[in-house]
PDB file of C-alpha atoms in Angstrom:
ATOM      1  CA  UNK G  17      -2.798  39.479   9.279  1.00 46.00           C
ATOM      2  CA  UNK G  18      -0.917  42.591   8.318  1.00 54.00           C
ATOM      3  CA  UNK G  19      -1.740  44.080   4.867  1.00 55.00           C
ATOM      4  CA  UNK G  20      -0.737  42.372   1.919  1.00 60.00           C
ATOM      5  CA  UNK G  21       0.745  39.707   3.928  1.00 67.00           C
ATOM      6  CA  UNK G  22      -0.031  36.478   2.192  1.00 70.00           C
ATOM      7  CA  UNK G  23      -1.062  33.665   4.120  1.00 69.00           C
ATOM      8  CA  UNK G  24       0.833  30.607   4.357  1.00 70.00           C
ATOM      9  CA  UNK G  25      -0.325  27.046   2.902  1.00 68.00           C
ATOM     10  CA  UNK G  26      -0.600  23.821   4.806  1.00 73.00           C
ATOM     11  CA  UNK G  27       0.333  20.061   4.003  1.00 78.00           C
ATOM     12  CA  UNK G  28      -2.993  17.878   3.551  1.00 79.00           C
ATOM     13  CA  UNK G  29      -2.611  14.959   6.406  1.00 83.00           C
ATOM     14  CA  UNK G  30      -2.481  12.175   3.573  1.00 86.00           C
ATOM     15  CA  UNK G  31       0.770  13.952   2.085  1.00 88.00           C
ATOM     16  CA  UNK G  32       2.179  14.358   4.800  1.00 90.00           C
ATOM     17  CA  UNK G  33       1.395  10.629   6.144  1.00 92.00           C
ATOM     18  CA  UNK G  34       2.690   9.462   2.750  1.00 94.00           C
ATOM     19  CA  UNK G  35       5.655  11.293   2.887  1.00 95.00           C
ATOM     20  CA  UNK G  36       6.731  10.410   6.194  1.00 96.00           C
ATOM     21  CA  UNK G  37       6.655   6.612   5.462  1.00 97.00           C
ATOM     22  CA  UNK G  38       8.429   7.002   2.092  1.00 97.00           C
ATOM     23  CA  UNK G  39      11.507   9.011   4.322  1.00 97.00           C
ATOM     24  CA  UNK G  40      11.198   5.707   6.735  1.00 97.00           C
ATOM     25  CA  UNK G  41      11.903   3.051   3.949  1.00 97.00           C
ATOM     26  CA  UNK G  42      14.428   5.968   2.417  1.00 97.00           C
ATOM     27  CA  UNK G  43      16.565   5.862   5.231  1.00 97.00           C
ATOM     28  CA  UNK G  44      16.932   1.867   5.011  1.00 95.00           C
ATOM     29  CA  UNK G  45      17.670   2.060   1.094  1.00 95.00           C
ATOM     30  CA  UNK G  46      14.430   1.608  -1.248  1.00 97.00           C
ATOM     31  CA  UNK G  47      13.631   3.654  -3.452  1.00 97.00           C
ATOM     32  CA  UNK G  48      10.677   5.774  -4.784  1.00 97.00           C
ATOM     33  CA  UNK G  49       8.594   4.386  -7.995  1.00 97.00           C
ATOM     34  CA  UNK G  50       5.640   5.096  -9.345  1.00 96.00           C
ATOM     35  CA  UNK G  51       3.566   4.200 -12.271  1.00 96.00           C
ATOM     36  CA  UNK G  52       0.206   4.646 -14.424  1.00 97.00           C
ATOM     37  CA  UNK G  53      -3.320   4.645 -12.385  1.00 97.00           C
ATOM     38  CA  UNK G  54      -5.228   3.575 -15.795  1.00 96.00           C
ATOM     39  CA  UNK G  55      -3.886   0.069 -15.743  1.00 96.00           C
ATOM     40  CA  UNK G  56      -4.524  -2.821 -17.922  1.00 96.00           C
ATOM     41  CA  UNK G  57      -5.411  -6.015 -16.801  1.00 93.00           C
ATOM     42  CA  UNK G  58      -2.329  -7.543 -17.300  1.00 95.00           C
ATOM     43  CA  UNK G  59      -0.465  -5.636 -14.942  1.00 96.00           C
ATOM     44  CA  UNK G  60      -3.362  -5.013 -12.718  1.00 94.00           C
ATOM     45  CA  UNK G  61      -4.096  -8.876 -12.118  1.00 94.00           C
ATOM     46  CA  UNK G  62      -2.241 -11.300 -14.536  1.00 94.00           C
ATOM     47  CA  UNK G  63       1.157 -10.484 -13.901  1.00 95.00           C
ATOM     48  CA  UNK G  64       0.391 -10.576 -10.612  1.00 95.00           C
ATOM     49  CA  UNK G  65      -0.817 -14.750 -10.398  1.00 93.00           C
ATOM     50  CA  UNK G  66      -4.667 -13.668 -10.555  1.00 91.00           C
ATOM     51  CA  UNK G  67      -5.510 -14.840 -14.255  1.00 84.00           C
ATOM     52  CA  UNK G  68      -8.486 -13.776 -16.128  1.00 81.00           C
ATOM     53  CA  UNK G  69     -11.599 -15.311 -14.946  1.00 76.00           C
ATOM     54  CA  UNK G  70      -9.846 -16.153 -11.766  1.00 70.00           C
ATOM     55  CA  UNK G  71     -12.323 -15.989  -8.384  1.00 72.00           C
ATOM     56  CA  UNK G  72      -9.532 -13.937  -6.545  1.00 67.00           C
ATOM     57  CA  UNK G  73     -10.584 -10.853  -9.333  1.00 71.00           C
ATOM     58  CA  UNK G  74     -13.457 -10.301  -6.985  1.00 72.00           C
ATOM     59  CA  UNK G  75     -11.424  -9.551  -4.583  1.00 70.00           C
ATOM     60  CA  UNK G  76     -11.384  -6.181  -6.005  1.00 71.00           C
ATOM     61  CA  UNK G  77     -14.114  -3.940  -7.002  1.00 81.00           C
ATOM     62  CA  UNK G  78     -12.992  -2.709 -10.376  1.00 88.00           C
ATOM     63  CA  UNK G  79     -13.346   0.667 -12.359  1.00 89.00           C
ATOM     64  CA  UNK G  80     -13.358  -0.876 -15.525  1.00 91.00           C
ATOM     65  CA  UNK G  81     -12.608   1.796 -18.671  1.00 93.00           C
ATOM     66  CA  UNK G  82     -15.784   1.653 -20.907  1.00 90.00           C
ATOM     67  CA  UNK G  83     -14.761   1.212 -24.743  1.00 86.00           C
ATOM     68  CA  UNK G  84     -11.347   0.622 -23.737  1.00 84.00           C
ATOM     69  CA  UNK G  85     -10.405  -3.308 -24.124  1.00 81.00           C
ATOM     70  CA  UNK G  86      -8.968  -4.862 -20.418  1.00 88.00           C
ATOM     71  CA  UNK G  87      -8.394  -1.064 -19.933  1.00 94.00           C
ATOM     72  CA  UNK G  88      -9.095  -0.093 -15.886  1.00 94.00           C
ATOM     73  CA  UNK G  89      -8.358   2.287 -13.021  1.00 95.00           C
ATOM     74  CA  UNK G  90      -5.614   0.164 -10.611  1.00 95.00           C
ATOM     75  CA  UNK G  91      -7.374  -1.249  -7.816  1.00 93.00           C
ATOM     76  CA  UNK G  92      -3.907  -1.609  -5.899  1.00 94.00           C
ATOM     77  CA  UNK G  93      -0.076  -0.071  -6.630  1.00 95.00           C
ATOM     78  CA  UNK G  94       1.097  -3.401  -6.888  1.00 95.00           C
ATOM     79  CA  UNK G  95       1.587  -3.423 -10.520  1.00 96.00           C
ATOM     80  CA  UNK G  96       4.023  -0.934 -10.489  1.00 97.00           C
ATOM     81  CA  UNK G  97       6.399  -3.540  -8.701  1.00 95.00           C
ATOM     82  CA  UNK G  98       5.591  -5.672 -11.686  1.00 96.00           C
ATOM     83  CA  UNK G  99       6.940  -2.411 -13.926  1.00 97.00           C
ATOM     84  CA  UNK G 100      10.053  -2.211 -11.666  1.00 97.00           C
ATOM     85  CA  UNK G 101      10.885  -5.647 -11.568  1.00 97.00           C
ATOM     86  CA  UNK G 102      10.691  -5.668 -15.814  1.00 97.00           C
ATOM     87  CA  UNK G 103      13.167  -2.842 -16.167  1.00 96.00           C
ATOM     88  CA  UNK G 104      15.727  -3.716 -12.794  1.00 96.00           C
ATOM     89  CA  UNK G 105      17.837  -6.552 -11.903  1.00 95.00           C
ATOM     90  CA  UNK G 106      17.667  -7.637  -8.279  1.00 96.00           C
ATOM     91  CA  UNK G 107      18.215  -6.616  -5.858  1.00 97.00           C
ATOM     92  CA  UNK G 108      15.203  -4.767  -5.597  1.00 97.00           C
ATOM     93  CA  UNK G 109      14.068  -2.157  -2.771  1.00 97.00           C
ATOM     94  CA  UNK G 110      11.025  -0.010  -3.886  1.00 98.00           C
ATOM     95  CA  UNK G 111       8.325   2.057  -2.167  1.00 97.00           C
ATOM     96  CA  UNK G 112       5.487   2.829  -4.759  1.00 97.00           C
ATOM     97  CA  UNK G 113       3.409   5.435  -2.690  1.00 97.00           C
ATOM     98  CA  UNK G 114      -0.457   6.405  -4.962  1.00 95.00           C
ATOM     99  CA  UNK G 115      -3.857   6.769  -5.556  1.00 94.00           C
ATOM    100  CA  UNK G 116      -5.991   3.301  -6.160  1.00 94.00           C
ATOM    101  CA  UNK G 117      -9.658   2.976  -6.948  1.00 93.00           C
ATOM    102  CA  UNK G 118     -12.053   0.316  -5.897  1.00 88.00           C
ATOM    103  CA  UNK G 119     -15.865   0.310  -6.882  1.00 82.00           C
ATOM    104  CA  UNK G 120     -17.295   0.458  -3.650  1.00 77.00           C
ATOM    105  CA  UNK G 121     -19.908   2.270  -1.899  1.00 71.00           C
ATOM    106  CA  UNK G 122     -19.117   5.160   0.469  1.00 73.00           C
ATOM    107  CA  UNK G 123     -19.264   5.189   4.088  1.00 69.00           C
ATOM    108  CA  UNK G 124     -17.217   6.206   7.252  1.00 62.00           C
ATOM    109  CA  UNK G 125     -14.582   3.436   6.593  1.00 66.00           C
ATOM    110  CA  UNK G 126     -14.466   3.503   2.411  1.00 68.00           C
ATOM    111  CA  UNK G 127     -14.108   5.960  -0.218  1.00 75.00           C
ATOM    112  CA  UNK G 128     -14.007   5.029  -4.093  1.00 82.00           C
ATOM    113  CA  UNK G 129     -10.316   6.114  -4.201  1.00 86.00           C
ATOM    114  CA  UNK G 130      -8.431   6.104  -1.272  1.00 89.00           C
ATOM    115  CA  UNK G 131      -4.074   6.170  -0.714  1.00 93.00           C
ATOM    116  CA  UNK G 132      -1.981   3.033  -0.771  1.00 95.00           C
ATOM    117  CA  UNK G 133       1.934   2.610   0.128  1.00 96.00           C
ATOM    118  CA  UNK G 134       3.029  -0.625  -1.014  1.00 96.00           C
ATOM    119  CA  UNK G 135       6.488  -2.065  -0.496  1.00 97.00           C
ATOM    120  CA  UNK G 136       8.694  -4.573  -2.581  1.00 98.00           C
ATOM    121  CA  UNK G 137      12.098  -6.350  -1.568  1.00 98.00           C
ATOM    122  CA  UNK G 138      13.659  -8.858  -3.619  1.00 98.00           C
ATOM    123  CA  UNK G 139      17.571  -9.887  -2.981  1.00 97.00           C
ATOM    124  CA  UNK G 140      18.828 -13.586  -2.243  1.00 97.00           C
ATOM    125  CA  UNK G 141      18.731 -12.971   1.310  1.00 95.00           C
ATOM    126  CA  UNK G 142      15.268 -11.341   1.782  1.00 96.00           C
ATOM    127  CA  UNK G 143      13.233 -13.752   4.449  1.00 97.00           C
ATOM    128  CA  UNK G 144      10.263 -13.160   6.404  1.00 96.00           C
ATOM    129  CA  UNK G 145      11.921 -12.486   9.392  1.00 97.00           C
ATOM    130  CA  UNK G 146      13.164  -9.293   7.682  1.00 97.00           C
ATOM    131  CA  UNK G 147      10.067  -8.330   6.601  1.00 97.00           C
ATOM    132  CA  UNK G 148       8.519  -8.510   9.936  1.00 97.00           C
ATOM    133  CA  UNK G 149      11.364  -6.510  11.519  1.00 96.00           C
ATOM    134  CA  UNK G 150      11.283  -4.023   8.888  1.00 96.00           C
ATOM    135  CA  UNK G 151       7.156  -3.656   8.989  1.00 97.00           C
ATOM    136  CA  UNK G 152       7.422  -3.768  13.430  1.00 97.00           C
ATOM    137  CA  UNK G 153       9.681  -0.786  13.093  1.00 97.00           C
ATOM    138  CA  UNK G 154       7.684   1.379  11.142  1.00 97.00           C
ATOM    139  CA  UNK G 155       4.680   0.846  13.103  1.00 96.00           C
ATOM    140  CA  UNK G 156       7.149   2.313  16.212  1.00 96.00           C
ATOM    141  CA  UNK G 157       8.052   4.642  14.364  1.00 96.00           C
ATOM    142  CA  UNK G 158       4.629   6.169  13.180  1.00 95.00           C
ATOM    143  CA  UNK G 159       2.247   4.917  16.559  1.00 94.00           C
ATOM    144  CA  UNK G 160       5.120   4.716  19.257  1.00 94.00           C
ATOM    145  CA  UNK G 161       7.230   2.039  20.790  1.00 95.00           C
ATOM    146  CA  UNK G 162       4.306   0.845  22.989  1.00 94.00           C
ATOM    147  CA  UNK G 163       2.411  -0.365  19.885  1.00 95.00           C
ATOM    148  CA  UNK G 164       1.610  -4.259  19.808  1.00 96.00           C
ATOM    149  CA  UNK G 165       1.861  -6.341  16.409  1.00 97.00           C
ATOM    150  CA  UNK G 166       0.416  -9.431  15.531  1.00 97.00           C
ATOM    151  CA  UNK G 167       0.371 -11.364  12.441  1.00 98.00           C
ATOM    152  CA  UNK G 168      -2.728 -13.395  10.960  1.00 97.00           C
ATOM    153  CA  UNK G 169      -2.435 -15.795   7.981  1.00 97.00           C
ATOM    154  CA  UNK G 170      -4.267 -14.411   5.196  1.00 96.00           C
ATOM    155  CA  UNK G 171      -4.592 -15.011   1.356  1.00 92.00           C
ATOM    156  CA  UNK G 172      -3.251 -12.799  -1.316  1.00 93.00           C
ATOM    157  CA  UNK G 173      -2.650 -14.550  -5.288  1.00 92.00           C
ATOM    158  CA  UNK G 174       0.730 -13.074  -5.572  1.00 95.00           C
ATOM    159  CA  UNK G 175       2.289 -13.865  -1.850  1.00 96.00           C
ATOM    160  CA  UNK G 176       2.615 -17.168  -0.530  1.00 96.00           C
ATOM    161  CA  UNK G 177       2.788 -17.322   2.647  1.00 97.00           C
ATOM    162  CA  UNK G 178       0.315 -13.962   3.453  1.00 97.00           C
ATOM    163  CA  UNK G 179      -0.054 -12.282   6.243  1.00 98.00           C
ATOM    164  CA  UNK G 180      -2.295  -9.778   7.418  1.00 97.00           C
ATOM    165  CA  UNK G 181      -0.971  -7.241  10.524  1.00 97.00           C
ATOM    166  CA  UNK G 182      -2.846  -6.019  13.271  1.00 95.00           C
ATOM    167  CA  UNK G 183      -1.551  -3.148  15.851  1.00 94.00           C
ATOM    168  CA  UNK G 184      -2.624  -2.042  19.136  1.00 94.00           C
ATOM    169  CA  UNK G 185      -2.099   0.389  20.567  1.00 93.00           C
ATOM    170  CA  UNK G 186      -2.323   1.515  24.663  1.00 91.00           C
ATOM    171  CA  UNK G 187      -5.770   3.783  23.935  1.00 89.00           C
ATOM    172  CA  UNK G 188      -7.301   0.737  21.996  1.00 89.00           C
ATOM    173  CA  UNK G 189      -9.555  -1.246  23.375  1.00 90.00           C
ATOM    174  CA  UNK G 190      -9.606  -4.223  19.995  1.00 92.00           C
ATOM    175  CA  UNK G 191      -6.884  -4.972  17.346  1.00 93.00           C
ATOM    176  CA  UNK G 192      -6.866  -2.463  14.422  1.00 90.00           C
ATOM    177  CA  UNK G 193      -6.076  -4.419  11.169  1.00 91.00           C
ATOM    178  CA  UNK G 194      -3.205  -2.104   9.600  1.00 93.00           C
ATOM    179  CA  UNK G 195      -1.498  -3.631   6.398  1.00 95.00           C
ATOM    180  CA  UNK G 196      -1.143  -6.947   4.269  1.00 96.00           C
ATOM    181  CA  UNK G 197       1.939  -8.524   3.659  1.00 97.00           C
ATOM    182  CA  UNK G 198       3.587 -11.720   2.709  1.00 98.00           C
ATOM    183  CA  UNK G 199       6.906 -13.735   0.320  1.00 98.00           C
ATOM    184  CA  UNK G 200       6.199 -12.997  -3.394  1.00 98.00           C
ATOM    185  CA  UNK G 201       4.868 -15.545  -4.811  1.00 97.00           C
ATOM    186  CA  UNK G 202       7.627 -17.147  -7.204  1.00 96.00           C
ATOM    187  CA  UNK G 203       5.370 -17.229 -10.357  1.00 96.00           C
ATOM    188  CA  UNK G 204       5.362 -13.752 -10.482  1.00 97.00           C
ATOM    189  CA  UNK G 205       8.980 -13.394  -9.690  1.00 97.00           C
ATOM    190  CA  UNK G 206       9.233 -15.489 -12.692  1.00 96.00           C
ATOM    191  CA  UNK G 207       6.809 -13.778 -14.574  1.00 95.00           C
ATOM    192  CA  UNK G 208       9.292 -10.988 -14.754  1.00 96.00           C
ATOM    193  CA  UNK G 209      11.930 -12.520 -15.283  1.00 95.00           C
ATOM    194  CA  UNK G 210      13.719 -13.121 -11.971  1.00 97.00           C
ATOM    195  CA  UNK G 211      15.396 -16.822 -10.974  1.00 96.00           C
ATOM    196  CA  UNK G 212      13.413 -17.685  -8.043  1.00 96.00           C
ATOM    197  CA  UNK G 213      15.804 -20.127  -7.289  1.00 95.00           C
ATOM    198  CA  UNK G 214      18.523 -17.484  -6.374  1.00 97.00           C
ATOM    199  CA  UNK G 215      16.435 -14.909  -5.662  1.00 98.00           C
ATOM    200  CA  UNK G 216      13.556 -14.279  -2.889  1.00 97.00           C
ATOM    201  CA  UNK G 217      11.112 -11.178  -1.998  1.00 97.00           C
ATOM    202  CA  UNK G 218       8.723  -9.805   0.407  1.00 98.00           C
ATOM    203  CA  UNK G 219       6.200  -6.988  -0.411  1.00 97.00           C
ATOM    204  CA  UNK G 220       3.245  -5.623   2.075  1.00 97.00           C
ATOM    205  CA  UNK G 221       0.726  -2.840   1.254  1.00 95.00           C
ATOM    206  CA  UNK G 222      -1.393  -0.756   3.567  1.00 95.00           C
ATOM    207  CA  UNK G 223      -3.386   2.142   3.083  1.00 91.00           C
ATOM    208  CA  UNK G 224      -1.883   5.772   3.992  1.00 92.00           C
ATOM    209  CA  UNK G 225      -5.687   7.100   4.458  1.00 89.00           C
ATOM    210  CA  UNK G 226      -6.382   4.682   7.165  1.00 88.00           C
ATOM    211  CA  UNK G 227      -3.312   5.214   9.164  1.00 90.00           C
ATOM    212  CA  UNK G 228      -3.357   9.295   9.036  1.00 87.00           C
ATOM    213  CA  UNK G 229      -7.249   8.867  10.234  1.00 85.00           C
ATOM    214  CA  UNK G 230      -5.434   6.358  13.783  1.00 86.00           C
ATOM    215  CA  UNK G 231      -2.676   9.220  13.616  1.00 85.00           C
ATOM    216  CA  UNK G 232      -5.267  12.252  13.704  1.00 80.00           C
ATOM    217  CA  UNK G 233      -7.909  10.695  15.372  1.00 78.00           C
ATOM    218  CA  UNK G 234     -10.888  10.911  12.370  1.00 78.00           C
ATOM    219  CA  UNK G 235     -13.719   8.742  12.393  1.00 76.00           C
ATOM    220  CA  UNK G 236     -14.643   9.199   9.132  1.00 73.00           C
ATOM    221  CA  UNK G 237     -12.492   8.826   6.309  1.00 72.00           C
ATOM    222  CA  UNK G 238     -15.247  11.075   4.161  1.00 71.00           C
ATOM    223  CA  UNK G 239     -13.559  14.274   5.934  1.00 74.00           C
ATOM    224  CA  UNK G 240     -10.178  13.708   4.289  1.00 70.00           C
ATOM    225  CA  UNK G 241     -11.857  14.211   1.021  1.00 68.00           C
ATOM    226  CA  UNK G 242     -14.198  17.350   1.727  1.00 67.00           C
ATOM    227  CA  UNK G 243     -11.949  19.974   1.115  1.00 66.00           C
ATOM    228  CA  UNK G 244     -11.882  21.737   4.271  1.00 65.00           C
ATOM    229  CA  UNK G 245      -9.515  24.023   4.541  1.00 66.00           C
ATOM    230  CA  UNK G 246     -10.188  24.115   8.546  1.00 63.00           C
ATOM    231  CA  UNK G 247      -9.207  20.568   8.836  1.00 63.00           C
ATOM    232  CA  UNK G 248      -5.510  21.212   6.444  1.00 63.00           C
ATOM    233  CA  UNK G 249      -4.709  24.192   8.514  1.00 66.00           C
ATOM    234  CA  UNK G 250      -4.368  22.048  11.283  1.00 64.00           C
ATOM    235  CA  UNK G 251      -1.290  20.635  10.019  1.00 58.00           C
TER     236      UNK G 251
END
């Protein structure tokens, strides 16, 4: 490097993950929200069809906020589709890329915050057909058009029916669990406001840490989080 020549930065693999998928669901017309990552519990779980004292709460390890009353760090970015949905009329088209917490311990597969990229569509039209083409062309897009999907019933409190997706790709030798999805549920359409008669939505959620370790070929998502600077040079 010549003298006083500064040397040039490099996009961290999650960002530049994240950003990719947000340009995707850009180019089909959602938009980009975000929202607080100290949530309450309202938005965190009730608004969401998961009551207090619900079993599904387990679901999630929570960072609960000592001396701070149903105060906690958001387990998921769904509640910020609870946020958008108070303050806009369908239809609806939102990415909420963000950090989430979970109270969990640490190994090569789980960190105790990790990346999330959740997705909301609500319009009279929306169907789960669309969401299925909409989530099969993003996994093209980001693992190539030789990637296999498959979709597993699943349970989440604020979908009905769920879904959980599994890809495969040709260097895989077993299905790689990817994302959750499924039809909002319509209590928490109604929750906020929104006539589930007329109106119907899909949202799925998967985590960006996950897919830039199957992009980039880590084994351990521990490495994203070390602070290398010979892994971010890389990119």
């Amino acid at each position: 490097m010549e003298s006083g020549q500064e040397k040039q930065g490099s996009m961290h693999p999650i960002s530049l993950v994240m950003g990719e998928i947000v340009r995707i669901f850009q180019e089909y017309g959602y938009q980009v929200a975000s929202g607080p990552e100290m949530e309450t519990a309202y938005y965190n779980f009730e608004a969401l069809n998961i009551p207090e004292g619900h079993p599904a709460q387990e679901m999630w390890d929570t960072f609960w906020i000592k001396g701070e009353k149903k105060k906690l760090m958001r387990t998921h970015t769904s509640p910020v589709q609870v946020r958008y949905m108070e303050k806009h009329k369908p239809p609806v088209r939102v990415v909420v890329p963000g950090k989430v917490f979970r109270n969990e311990a640490t190994d090569a597969t789980h960190e105790v915050q990790f990346h999330q990229i959740e997705g909301l569509c609500v319009a009279e039209d929306a169907t789960l057909a669309h969401m299925k083409g909409m989530l099969n062309m993003l996994l093209r897009r980001l693992f190539g058009d030789a990637v296999q999907v498959r979709y597993r019933p699943s349970f989440f409190p604020f979908t009905e029916p769920s879904l959980e997706v599994d890809m495969k790709r040709e260097s895989d030798t077993k299905w790689l669990e990817i994302l959750g999805c499924g039809m909002v549920h319509r209590q928490v359409l109604e929750r906020v406001g929104v006539d589930a008669q007329k109106y119907r939505g899909f949202a799925f959620g998967m985590g960006v840490d996950r897919i830039a370790m199957l992009r980039h070929g880590f084994d351990d998502i521990r490495t994203l989080y070390k602070g290398d600077l010979r892994l971010v040079t890389q990119f």
